Short mmCIF file of C-alpha atoms in Angstrom, two decimals:
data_model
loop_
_atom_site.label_atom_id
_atom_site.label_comp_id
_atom_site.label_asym_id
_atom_site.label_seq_id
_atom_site.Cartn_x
_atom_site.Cartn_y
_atom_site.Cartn_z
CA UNK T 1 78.62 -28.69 -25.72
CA UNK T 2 79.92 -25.31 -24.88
CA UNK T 3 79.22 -23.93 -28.94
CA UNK T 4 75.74 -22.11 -27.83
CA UNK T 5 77.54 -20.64 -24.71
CA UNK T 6 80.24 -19.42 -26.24
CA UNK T 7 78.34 -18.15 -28.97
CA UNK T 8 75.99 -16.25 -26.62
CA UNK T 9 79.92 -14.76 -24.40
CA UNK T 10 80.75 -13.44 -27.91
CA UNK T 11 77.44 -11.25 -28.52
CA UNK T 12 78.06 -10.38 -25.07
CA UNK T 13 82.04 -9.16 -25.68
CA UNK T 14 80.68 -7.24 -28.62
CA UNK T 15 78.10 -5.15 -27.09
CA UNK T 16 80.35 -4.05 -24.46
CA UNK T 17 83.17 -3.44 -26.78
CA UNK T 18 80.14 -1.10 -28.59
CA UNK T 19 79.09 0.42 -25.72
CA UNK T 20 82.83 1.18 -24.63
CA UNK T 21 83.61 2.69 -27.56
CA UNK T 22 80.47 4.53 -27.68
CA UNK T 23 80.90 6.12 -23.78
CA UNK T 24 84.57 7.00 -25.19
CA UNK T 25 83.84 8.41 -28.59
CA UNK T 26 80.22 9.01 -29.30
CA UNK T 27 78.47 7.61 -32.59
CA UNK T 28 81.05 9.97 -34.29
CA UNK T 29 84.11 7.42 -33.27
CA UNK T 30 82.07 4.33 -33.97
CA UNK T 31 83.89 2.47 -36.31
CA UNK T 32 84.30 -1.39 -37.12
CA UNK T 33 87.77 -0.89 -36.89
CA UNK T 34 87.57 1.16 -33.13
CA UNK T 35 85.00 -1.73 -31.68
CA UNK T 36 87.89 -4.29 -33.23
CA UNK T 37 90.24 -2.12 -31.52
CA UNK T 38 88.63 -2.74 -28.37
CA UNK T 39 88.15 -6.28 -28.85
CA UNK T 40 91.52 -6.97 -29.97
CA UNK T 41 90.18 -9.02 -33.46
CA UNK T 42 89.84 -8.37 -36.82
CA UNK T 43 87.24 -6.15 -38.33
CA UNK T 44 86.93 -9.23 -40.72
CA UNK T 45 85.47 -11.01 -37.32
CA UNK T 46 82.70 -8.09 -36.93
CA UNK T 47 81.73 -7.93 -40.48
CA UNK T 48 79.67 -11.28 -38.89
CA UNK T 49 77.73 -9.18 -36.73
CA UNK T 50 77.60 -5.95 -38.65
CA UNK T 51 77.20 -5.98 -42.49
CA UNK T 52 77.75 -2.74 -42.66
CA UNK T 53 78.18 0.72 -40.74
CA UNK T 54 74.25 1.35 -40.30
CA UNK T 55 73.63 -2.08 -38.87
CA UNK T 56 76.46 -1.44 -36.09
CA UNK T 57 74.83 2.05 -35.50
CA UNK T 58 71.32 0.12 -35.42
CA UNK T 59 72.47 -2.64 -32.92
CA UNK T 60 74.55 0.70 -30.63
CA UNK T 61 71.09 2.09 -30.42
CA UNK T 62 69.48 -1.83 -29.07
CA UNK T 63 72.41 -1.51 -26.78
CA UNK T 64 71.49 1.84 -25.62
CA UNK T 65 67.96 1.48 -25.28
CA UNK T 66 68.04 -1.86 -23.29
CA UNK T 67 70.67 -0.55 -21.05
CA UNK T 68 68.58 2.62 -20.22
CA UNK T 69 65.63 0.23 -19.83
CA UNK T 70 67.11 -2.03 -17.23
CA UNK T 71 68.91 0.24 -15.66
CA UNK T 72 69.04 1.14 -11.79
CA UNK T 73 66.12 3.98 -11.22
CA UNK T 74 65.82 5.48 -7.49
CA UNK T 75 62.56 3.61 -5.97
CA UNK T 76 59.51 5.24 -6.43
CA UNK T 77 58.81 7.91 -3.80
CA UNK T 78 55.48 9.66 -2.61
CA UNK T 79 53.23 9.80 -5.85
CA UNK T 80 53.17 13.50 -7.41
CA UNK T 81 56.05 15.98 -7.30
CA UNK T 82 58.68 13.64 -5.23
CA UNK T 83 57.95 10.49 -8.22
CA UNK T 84 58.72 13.09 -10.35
CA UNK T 85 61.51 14.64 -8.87
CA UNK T 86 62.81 11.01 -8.62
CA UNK T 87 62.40 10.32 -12.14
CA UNK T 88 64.30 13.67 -13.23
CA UNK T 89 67.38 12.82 -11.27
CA UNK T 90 67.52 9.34 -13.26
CA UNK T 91 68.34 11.09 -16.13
CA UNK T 92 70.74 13.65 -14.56
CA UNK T 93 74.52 13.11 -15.11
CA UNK T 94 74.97 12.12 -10.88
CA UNK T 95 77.57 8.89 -11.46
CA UNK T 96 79.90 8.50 -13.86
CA UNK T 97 77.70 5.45 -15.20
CA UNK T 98 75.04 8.59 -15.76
CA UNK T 99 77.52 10.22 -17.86
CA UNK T 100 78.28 7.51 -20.25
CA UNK T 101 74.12 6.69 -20.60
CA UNK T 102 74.18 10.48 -21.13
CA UNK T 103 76.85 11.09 -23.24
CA UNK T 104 75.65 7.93 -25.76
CA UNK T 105 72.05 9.80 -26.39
CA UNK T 106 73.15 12.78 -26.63
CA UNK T 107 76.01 12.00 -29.29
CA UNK T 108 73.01 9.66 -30.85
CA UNK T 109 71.24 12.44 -31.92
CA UNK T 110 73.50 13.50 -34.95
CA UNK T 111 72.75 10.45 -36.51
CA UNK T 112 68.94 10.89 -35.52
CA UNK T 113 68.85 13.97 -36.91
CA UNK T 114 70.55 12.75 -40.38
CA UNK T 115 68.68 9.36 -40.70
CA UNK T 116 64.74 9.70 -41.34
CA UNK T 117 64.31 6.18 -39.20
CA UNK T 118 66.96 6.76 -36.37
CA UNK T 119 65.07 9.71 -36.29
CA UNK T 120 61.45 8.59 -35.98
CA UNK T 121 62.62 6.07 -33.01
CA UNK T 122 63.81 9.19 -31.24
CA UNK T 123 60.87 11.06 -31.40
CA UNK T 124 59.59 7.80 -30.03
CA UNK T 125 61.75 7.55 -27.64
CA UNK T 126 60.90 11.45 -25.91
CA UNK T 127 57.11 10.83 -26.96
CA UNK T 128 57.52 7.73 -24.25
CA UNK T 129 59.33 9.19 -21.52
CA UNK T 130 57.19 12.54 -21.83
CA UNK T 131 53.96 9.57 -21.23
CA UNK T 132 56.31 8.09 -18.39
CA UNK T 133 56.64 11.58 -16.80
CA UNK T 134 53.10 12.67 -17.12
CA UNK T 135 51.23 10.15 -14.25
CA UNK T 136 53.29 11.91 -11.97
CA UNK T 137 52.40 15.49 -13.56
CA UNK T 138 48.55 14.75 -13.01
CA UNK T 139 48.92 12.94 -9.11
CA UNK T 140 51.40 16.40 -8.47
CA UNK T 141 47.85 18.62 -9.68
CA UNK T 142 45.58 16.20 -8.27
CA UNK T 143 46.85 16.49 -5.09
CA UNK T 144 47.50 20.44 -5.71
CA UNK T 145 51.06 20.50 -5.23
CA UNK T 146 51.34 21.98 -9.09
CA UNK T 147 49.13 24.37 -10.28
CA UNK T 148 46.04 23.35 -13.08
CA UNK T 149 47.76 23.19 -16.02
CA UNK T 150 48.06 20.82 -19.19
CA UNK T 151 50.00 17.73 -17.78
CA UNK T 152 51.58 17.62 -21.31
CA UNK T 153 52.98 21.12 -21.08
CA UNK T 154 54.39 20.15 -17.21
CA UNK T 155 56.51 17.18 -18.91
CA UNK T 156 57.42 18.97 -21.68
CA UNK T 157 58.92 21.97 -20.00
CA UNK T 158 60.51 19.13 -17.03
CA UNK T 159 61.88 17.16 -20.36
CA UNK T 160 63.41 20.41 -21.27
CA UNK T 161 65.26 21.23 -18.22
CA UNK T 162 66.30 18.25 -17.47
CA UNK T 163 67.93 17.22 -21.00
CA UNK T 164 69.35 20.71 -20.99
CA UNK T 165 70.91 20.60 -17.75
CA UNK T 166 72.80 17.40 -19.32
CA UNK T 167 74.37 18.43 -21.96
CA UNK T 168 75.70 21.50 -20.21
CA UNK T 169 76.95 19.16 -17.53
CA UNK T 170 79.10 17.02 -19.58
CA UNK T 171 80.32 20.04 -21.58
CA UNK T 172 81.28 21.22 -18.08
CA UNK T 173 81.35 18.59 -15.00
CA UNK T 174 83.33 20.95 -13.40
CA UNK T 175 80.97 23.71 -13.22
CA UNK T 176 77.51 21.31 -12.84
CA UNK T 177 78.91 18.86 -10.38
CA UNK T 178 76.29 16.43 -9.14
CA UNK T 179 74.97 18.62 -6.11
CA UNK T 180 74.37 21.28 -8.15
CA UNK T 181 72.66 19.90 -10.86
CA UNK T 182 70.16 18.35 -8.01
CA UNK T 183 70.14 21.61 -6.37
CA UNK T 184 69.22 23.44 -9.58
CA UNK T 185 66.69 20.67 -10.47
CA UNK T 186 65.18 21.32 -6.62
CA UNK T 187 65.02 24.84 -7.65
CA UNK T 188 63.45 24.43 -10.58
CA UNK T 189 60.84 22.51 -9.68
CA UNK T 190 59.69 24.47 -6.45
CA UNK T 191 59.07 27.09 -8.67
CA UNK T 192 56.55 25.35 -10.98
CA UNK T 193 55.17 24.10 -7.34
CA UNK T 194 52.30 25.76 -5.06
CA UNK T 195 53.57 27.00 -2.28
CA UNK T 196 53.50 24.12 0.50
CA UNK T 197 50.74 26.06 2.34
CA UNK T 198 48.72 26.86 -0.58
CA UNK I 1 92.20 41.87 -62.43
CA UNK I 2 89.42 39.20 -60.88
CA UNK I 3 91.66 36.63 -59.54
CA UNK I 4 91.05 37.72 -56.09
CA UNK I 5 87.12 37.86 -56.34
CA UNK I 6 86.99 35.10 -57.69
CA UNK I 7 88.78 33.10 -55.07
CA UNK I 8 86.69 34.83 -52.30
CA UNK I 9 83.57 33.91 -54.36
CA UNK I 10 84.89 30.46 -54.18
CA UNK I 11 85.56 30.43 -50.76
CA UNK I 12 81.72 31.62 -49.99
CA UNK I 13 80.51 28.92 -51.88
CA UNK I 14 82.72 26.12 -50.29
CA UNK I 15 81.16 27.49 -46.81
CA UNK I 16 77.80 28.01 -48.29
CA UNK I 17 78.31 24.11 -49.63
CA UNK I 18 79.35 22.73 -45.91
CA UNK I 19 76.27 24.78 -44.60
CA UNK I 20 74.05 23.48 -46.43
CA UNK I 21 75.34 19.92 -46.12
CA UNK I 22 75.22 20.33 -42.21
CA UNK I 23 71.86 21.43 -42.35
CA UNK I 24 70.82 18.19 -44.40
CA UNK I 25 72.66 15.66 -43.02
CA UNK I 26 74.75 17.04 -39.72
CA UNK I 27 78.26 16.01 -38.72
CA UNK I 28 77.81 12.56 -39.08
CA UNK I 29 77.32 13.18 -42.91
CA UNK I 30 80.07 15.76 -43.48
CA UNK I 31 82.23 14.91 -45.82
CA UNK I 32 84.39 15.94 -48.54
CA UNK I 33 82.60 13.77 -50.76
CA UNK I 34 79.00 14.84 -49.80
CA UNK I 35 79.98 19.01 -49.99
CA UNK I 36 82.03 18.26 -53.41
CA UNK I 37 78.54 16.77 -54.77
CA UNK I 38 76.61 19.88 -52.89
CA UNK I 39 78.91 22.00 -55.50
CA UNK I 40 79.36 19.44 -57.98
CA UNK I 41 83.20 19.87 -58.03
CA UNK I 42 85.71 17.18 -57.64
CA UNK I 43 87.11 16.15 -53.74
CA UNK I 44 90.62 16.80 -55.38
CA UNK I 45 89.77 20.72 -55.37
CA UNK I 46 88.28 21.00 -52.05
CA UNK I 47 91.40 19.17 -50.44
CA UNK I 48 92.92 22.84 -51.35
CA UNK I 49 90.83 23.64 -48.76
CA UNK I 50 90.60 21.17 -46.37
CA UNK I 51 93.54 18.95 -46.48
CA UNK I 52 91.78 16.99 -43.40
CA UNK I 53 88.62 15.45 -42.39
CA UNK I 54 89.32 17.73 -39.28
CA UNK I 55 90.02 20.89 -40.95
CA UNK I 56 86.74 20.15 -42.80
CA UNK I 57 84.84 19.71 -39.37
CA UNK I 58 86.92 23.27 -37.73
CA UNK I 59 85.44 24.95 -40.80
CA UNK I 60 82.12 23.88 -40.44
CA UNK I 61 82.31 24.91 -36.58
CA UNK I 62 83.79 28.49 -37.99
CA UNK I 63 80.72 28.96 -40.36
CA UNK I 64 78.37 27.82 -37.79
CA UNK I 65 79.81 29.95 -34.89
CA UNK I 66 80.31 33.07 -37.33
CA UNK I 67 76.45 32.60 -38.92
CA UNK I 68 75.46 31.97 -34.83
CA UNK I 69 77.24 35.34 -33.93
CA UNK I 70 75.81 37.14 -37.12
CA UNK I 71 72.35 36.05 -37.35
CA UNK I 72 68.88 38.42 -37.20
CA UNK I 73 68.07 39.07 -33.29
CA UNK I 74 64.80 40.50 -32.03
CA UNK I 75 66.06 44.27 -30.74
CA UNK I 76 66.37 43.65 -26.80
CA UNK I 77 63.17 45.37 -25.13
CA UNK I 78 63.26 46.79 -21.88
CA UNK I 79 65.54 45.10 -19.73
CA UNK I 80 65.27 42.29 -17.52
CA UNK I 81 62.86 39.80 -18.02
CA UNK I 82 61.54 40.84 -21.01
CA UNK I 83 65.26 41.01 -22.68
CA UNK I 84 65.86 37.79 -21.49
CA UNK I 85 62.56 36.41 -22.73
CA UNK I 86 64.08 38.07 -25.95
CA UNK I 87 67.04 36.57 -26.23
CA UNK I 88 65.83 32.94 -25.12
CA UNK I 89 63.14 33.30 -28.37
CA UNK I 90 66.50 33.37 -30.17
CA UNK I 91 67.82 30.49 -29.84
CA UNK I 92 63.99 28.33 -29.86
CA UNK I 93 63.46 26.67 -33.38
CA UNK I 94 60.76 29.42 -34.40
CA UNK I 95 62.09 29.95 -38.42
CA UNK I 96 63.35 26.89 -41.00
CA UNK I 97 66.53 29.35 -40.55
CA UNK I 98 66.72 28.50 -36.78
CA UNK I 99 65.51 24.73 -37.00
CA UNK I 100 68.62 24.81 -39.75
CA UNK I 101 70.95 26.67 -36.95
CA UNK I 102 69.87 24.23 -33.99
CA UNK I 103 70.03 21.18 -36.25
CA UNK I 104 74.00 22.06 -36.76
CA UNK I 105 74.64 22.91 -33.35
CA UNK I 106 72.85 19.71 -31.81
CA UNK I 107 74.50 17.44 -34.20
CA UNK I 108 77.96 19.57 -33.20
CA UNK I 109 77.35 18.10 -29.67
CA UNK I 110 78.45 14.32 -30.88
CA UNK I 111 81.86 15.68 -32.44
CA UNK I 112 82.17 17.53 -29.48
CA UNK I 113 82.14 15.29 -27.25
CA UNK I 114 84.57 13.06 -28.68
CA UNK I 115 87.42 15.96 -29.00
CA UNK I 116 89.00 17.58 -26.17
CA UNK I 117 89.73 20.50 -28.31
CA UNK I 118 86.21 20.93 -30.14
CA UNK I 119 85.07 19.46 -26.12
CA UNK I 120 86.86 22.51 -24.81
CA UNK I 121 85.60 25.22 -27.46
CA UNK I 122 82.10 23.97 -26.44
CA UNK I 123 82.53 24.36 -23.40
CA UNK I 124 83.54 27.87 -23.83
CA UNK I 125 80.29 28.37 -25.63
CA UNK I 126 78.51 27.80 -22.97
CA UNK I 127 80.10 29.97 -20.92
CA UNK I 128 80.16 32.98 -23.47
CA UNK I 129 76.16 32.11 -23.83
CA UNK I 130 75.27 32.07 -19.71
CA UNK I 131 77.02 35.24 -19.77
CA UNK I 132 75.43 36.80 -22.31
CA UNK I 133 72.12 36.09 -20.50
CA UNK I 134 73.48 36.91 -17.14
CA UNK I 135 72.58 40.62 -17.26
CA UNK I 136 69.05 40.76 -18.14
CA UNK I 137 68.71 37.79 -15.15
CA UNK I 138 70.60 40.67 -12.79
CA UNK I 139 68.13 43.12 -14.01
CA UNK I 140 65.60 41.35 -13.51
CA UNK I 141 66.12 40.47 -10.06
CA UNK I 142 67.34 44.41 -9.19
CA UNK I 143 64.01 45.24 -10.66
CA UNK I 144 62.15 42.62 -8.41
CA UNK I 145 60.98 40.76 -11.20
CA UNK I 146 62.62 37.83 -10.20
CA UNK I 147 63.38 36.81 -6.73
CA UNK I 148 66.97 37.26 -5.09
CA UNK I 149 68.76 33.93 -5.98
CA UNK I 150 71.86 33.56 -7.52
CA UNK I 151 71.93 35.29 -11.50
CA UNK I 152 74.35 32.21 -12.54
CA UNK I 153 72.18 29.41 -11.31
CA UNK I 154 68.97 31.51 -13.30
CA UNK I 155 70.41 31.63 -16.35
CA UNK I 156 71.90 27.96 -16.63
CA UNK I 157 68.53 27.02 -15.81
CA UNK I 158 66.90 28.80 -18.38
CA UNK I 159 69.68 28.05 -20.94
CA UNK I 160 69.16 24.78 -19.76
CA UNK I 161 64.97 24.72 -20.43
CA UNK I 162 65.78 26.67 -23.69
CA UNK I 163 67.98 23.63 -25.21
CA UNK I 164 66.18 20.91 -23.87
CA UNK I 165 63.05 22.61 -26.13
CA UNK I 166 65.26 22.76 -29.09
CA UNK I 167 66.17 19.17 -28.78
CA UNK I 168 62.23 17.70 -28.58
CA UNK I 169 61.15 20.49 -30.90
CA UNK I 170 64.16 19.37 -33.65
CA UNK I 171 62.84 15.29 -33.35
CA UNK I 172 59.02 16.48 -33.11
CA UNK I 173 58.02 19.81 -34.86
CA UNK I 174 54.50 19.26 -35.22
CA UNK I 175 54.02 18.30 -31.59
CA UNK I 176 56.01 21.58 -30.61
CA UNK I 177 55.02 24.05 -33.39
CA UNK I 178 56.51 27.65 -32.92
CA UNK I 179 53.18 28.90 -31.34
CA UNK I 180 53.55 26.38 -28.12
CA UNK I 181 57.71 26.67 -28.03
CA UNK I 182 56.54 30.00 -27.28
CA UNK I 183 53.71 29.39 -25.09
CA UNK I 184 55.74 26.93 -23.12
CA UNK I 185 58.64 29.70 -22.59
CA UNK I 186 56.14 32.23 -21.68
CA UNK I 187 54.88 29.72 -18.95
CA UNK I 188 58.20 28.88 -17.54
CA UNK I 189 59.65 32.27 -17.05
CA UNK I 190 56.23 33.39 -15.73
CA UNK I 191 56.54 30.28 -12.79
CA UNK I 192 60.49 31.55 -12.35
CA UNK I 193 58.98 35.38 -11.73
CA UNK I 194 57.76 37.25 -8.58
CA UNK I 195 54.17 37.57 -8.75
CA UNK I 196 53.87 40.99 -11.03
CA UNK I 197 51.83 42.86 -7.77
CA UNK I 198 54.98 41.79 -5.52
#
C-alpha cells in the first residue's frame, strides 16, 4: 500500500521545489509555473496544492517558518551576553544555508508589507524572536555584564543590527564575508557591554 | 503651443501614479494594471511608457532613487557625531513621508535580490550610502568622540542598526513610535562613543 507514502514524497518534492525557487528568486520569482519548472510537471499538477497564487505564498511562508524553527542553532553557551551572542550569529548570513534562510525573509517582506495578514504574522514573527532574545538581555544585566537598561530596548537595538548587517551582506558577500560580519557583531556588542572589570 | 507641457505633465503623473502604488502595495503589487487604475487610464497608454514589466520596475527604482536623493534633510550640525546622528534620523521612519520612502525601498530588497542588475545597483547603494556617512564617523573619531577603530566598520554598523530599525518599525509602528526610534538611536550611538569627559 505505498498510496499514503507516496502521497506524503510528493508534499515533500513540492516544498523543496518552493523553497528552491524561493532561495533562487525571492517571493518576487514565485510562480506556479517556476515551482513546475523545478519539478519538471505541469502547473495543472500544482493547481492541487495551490488554488491560487496567495495560497502558494501562504504555504512558502509554513515552509519558511518551520525550516527556521528546526533549524541547526549553535548550543547554548554561558547564560547572558555569550547566549546572546550565540543567538545573533544564528541569524547572521555565516553558510551558504544562512543565506538562503536569509535571503527568503528578507524577500518575504514585500509581500508582508503589501498584505494586511502576511503582515500581522511578521510583526509576530519579530515580536517572538525580540521575547526569545530578551532572557538573555536580563541574565547579561543580572549578572552586570550590560548596563541597567530596559531589556526590551537591548533586543530591539540587537534585532536591529543584526537584521541590518544581513541584508547588507547579501547585497555584498564580498565585502561582509562571514568573519567580518562576526567580527563586527563582536564589536558591536562589547560596546553595549561593561567593561570586563567593571 | 502646449504639446510639450502637456506630455511632461503626463509623465509626472505616470511617476506620481507608480509612487503612490509602491507606497500602497510595494513591488510585489506593481503593475501596469494597478498604476493604470491609480490614474484611471487604460494599460494600452501606459505601455507607451513602459513597454515591459521591467521597464515598469527600472522606473519605479528611478523615482524612488531620484525622490531618495531629493528629499527634505535636517541641515548637518556640527560635525562628527552629531552629523552623523543627523543623517542616521534621515533615513528612521519618523514622517508618513519616510514610512512611505522605507516601505519602497524595503519592498525593493525582494526584486533586488532576484536581479543581478537591480542586485548590482543595490549594491552600489550601499556603498554610495556607507560613504556618505563615512566622514562624520572620521570626524568623529579625529575629534575623540569616538574611539580609534576603523571609520568603514563604524558606519556599516550603524547603517546596519539604522535599517534593521526601519524594518521592525515598518511591521510594528506603534511598538516603535518616532519618539523611541529616536530614543533607541540616541542610546546606541551614545554606547558606540568615548565617554564625553575622555
Amino acid at each position: 500500500m505505498p498510496a499514503p507514502v507516496d502521497h506524503d514524497a510528493r508534499r515533500r518534492d513540492v516544498s523543496e521545489a518552493v523553497w528552491r525557487v524561493l532561495a533562487a528568486h525571492g517571493f518576487g520569482g514565485l510562480t506556479l509555473r517556476a515551482v513546475a519548472a523545478e519539478m519538471g510537471c505541469s502547473t495543472g499538477l500544482l493547481t492541487h496544492y495551490f488554488p491560487s497564487k496567495r495560497a502558494l505564498v501562504r504555504h512558502a511562508l509554513e515552509i519558511a517558518d518551520e525550516r527556521t524553527r528546526t533549524r541547526a542553532r549553535r548550543t547554548p553557551p554561558e547564560e547572558g551576553l555569550p547566549a546572546l551572542r550565540a543567538a545573533l550569529l544564528d541569524v547572521l548570513c555565516l553558510s551558504p544555508k544562512d543565506v538562503a534562510m536569509n535571503r527568503v525573509w528578507v524577500s518575504s517582506w514585500d509581500r508582508a508589507l503589501g498584505d494586511p495578514e502576511l503582515g500581522a504574522a511578521q510583526t509576530e514573527r519579530y515580536a517572538r524572536w525580540r521575547a526569545a532574545l530578551r532572557p538573555h538581555a536580563e541574565a547579561a544585566i543580572r549578572l552586570g555584564r550590560l548596563p541597567a537598561v530596559d531589556p526590551d530596548d537591548v533586543v530591539a537595538t540587537v534585532a536591529a543590527f543584526a537584521h541590518g548587517l544581513v541584508v547588507q551582506a547579501l547585497f555584498d558577500p564580498a565585502r561582509f564575508p562571514p568573519e567580518r560580519q562576526t567580527a563586527l557583531l563582536d564589536a558591536f556588542l562589547s560596546t553595549l557591554a561593561n567593561p570586563p572589570e567593571s
